[in-house]
CSV table of C-alpha atoms in Angstrom, one decimal:
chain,number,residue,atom,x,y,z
A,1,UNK,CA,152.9,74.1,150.1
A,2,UNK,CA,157.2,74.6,150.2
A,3,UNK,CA,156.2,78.0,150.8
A,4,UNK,CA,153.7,77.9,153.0
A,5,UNK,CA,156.0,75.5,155.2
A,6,UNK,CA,158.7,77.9,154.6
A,7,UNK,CA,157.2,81.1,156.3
A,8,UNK,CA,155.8,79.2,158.8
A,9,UNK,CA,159.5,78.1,159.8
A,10,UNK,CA,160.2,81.9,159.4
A,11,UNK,CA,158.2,82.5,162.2
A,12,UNK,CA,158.2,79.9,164.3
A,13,UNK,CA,162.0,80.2,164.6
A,14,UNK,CA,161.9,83.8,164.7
A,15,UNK,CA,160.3,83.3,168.6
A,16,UNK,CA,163.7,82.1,170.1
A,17,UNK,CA,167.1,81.9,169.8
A,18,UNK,CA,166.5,77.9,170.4
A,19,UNK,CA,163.9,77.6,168.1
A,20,UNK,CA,166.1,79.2,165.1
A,21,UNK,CA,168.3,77.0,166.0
A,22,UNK,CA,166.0,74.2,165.2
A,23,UNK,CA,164.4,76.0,162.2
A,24,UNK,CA,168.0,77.1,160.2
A,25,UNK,CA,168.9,74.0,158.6
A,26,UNK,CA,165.8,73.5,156.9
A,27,UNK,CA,165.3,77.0,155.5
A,28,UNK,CA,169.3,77.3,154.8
A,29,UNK,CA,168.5,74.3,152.5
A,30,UNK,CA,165.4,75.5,150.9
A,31,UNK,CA,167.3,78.8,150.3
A,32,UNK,CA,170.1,76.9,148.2
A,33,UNK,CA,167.6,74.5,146.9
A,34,UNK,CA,164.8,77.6,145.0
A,35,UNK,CA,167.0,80.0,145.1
A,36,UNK,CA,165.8,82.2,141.9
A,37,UNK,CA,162.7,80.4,142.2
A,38,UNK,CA,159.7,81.8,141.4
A,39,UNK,CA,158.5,82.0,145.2
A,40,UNK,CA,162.0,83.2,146.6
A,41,UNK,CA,160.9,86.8,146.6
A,42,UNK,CA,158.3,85.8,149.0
A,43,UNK,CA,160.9,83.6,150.9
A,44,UNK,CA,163.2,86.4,151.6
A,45,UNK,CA,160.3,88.3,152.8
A,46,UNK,CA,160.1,85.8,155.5
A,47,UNK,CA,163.9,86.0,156.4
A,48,UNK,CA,163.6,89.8,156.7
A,49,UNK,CA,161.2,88.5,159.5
A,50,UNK,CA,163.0,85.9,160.7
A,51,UNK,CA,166.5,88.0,160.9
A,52,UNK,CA,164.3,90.7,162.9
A,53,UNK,CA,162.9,88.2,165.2
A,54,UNK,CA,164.8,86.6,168.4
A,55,UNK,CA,167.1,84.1,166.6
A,56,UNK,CA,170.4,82.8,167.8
A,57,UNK,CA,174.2,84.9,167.3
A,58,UNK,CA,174.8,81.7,166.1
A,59,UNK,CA,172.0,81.3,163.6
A,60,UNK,CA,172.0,85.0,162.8
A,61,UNK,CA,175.9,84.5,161.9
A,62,UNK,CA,174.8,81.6,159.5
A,63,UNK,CA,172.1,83.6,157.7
A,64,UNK,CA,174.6,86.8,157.4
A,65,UNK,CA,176.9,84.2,155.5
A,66,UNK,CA,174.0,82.4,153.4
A,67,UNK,CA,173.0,86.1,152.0
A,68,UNK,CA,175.7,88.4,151.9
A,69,UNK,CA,176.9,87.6,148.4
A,70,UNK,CA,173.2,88.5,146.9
A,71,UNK,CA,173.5,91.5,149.0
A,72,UNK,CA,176.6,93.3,147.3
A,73,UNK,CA,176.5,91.2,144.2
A,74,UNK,CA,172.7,90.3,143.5
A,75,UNK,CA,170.4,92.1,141.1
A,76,UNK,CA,166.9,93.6,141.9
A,77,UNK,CA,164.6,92.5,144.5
A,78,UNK,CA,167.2,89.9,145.6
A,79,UNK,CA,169.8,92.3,146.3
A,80,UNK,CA,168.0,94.5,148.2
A,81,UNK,CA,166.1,91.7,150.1
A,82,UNK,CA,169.4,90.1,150.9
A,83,UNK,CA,170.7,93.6,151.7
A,84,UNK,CA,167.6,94.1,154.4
A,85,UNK,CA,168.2,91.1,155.8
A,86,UNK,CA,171.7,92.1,156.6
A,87,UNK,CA,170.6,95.3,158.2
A,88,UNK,CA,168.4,93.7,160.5
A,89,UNK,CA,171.3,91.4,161.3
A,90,UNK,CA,173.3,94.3,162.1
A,91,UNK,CA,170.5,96.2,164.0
A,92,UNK,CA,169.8,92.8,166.3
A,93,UNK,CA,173.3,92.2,166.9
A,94,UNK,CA,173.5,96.2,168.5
């Protein structure tokens, strides 16, 4: 069900920069709270949508901060998830 919930946050906040606004303080915690989890590879496959989609400078900034660590310092899937993530960061921000 937390992941379930989770991607559907993904992509309802993904829709507007107002909406990830809303949506970013619930999955920042559930990315702190399961991070490692069994279901976080699944989780960052949402944020790679999410970061794609039409979030906020503001929220996009946020996210950058949450995964940049994992993306220089993370092993496997998690690095290059992270690393994704803050690609499409840099892409939407162009």
């Amino acid at each position: 069900m937390r992941l379930a919930s989770f991607l559907f946050l993904c992509a309802y906040g993904s829709t507007s920069s107002a909406r990830s606004d809303r949506a970013w303080p619930l999955l920042d915690e559930a990315i702190q709270c399961f991070h490692g989890d069994a279901e976080y590879h699944d989780m960052l496959v949402g944020l790679v949508g999410f970061a794609r989609g039409d979030i906020s400078g503001q929220t996009a900034k946020a996210l950058a901060a949450r995964v940049e660590f994992d993306s220089t310092n993370g092993t496997s899937y998690i690095k290059s998830f992270s690393a994704e993530i803050i690609s499409a960061l840099k892409a939407h921000s162009a």
